[in-house]
């Protein structure tokens, strides 16, 4: 029986900490504010937006939704983005992507001020993850994985970690963040030969393959901690599943994040944490 | 007897290729130019400068040395840097660092235009290495290691690589560049437990520990390729040595870079290659 690394416990702890920080900031006259910049009404965006608004409300962070119509002109979009960049009362900007085709997404991504890039999507934010400096913010899912490991006091220094997946939203940044904590990291990907030999040799396995239930018992051994970043709808089982075969992994390993109820929920909290951090910089 | 991966052969091949490219550029009216921005007359800087000038001359790249006195004012320094940034006839800028204490080195580093950052020191250049996009240029030593592997046709895709060292000039960028070539990379560092078990499991070992002759036979096995990035003066032996104990490694492994005569000389060629690439972008 593995210990379940539940996201809710991490979220609760973060909420208490952030609510306190927000109170202190407000006493200093700073009202932490997240601006959400959304074009159109994609179901995914609306769902994430509702979650972010709820999490912000819980800790006293103000949310300002800037919803633009699907057919907004590129000019009007960049005008709005620029306005949010320049507005000192806005501390963080969550810009939903991909943007409609008629808006230059790459230009938009890097026009966003790194200091307000609470979603960690700009080149400067990614440079900060690579160089371990505060140029912007880490991608939220990668930091959520780190926050779970930290909350449950899983040792990292000197430990072997296998990261499965090399995307810019999770695999690569989490590998760097683990290395900055003195873990010895191996990044596995689609071209890696014999992944099980690498994962079995690791103390911690972070799975972000993007392939539902692709990691079974042959990849794992007792004593390990498994962080499952995947989340997909399994039609056959009629439920949400991770990238790990939970039923096979759970009896073997020491600790594992459930799906749902693991990394996913913490991601939104990290977004809010970044807004509070961005606001705190205004008081320095 | 290991095959010696000599830098000279790589430099010669690069020189021929670059000389042709420079000729084509000049025919189009573009005269590839490197500006060297140096403050004071540190021996290391002067030595690297002489090497860079020689290598540029060999392929027809123009060099413009901007040597400022050690006591140049911060204002005058930034004025010169800005001038080089804005000068369309300058394609690459090599700015010697560290700068004297009275000049803000961090400000200088990121004031440099990424498109002219042929030495790969700005945050945007590093972001480009992390994200595998052409935002700037990779640090020259990291790319020199890659160029040697490419020249000698050492397969990378699906291969295991152990990188020893996690600096921003070599360890971290070379790890990312190897991963972009589909290698499975493990980054080892001072906090890694049992490095020999990791290096022995690798097909390729890139050593950039910065510790002279620290990697001996207990780290290696037959069949491997070793890239030794280190170069230090060994007082006892009265000669230059790498981070690898060459005499122990050479009889065991398949292929190894000598020190001197390995990675070091290729580094300057990569700098020149970046200048030519930067100039070529002007003709697109």
XYZ file of C-alpha atoms in Angstrom, chain A residues 34-40 49 63-69 77 80-81 83-84 87 90 93-96:
26
model
C -4.678 38.325 -11.699
C -5.824 39.368 -15.158
C -7.153 36.578 -17.354
C -6.888 37.348 -21.043
C -9.163 35.060 -23.020
C -10.184 35.112 -26.685
C -13.408 33.245 -27.504
C -10.802 29.934 -15.636
C -9.417 38.415 -10.685
C -10.102 40.598 -13.692
C -11.363 38.678 -16.726
C -10.718 40.292 -20.089
C -12.796 38.196 -22.471
C -12.391 39.226 -26.098
C -14.586 37.941 -28.929
C -5.774 42.065 -28.925
C -5.380 44.917 -24.577
C -2.254 42.857 -23.797
C -2.688 47.690 -21.427
C -2.439 44.787 -18.963
C -1.278 48.484 -15.671
C -2.316 43.973 -12.471
C -1.482 37.805 -16.533
C -2.865 34.424 -17.571
C -3.158 34.467 -21.356
C -5.047 31.468 -22.726
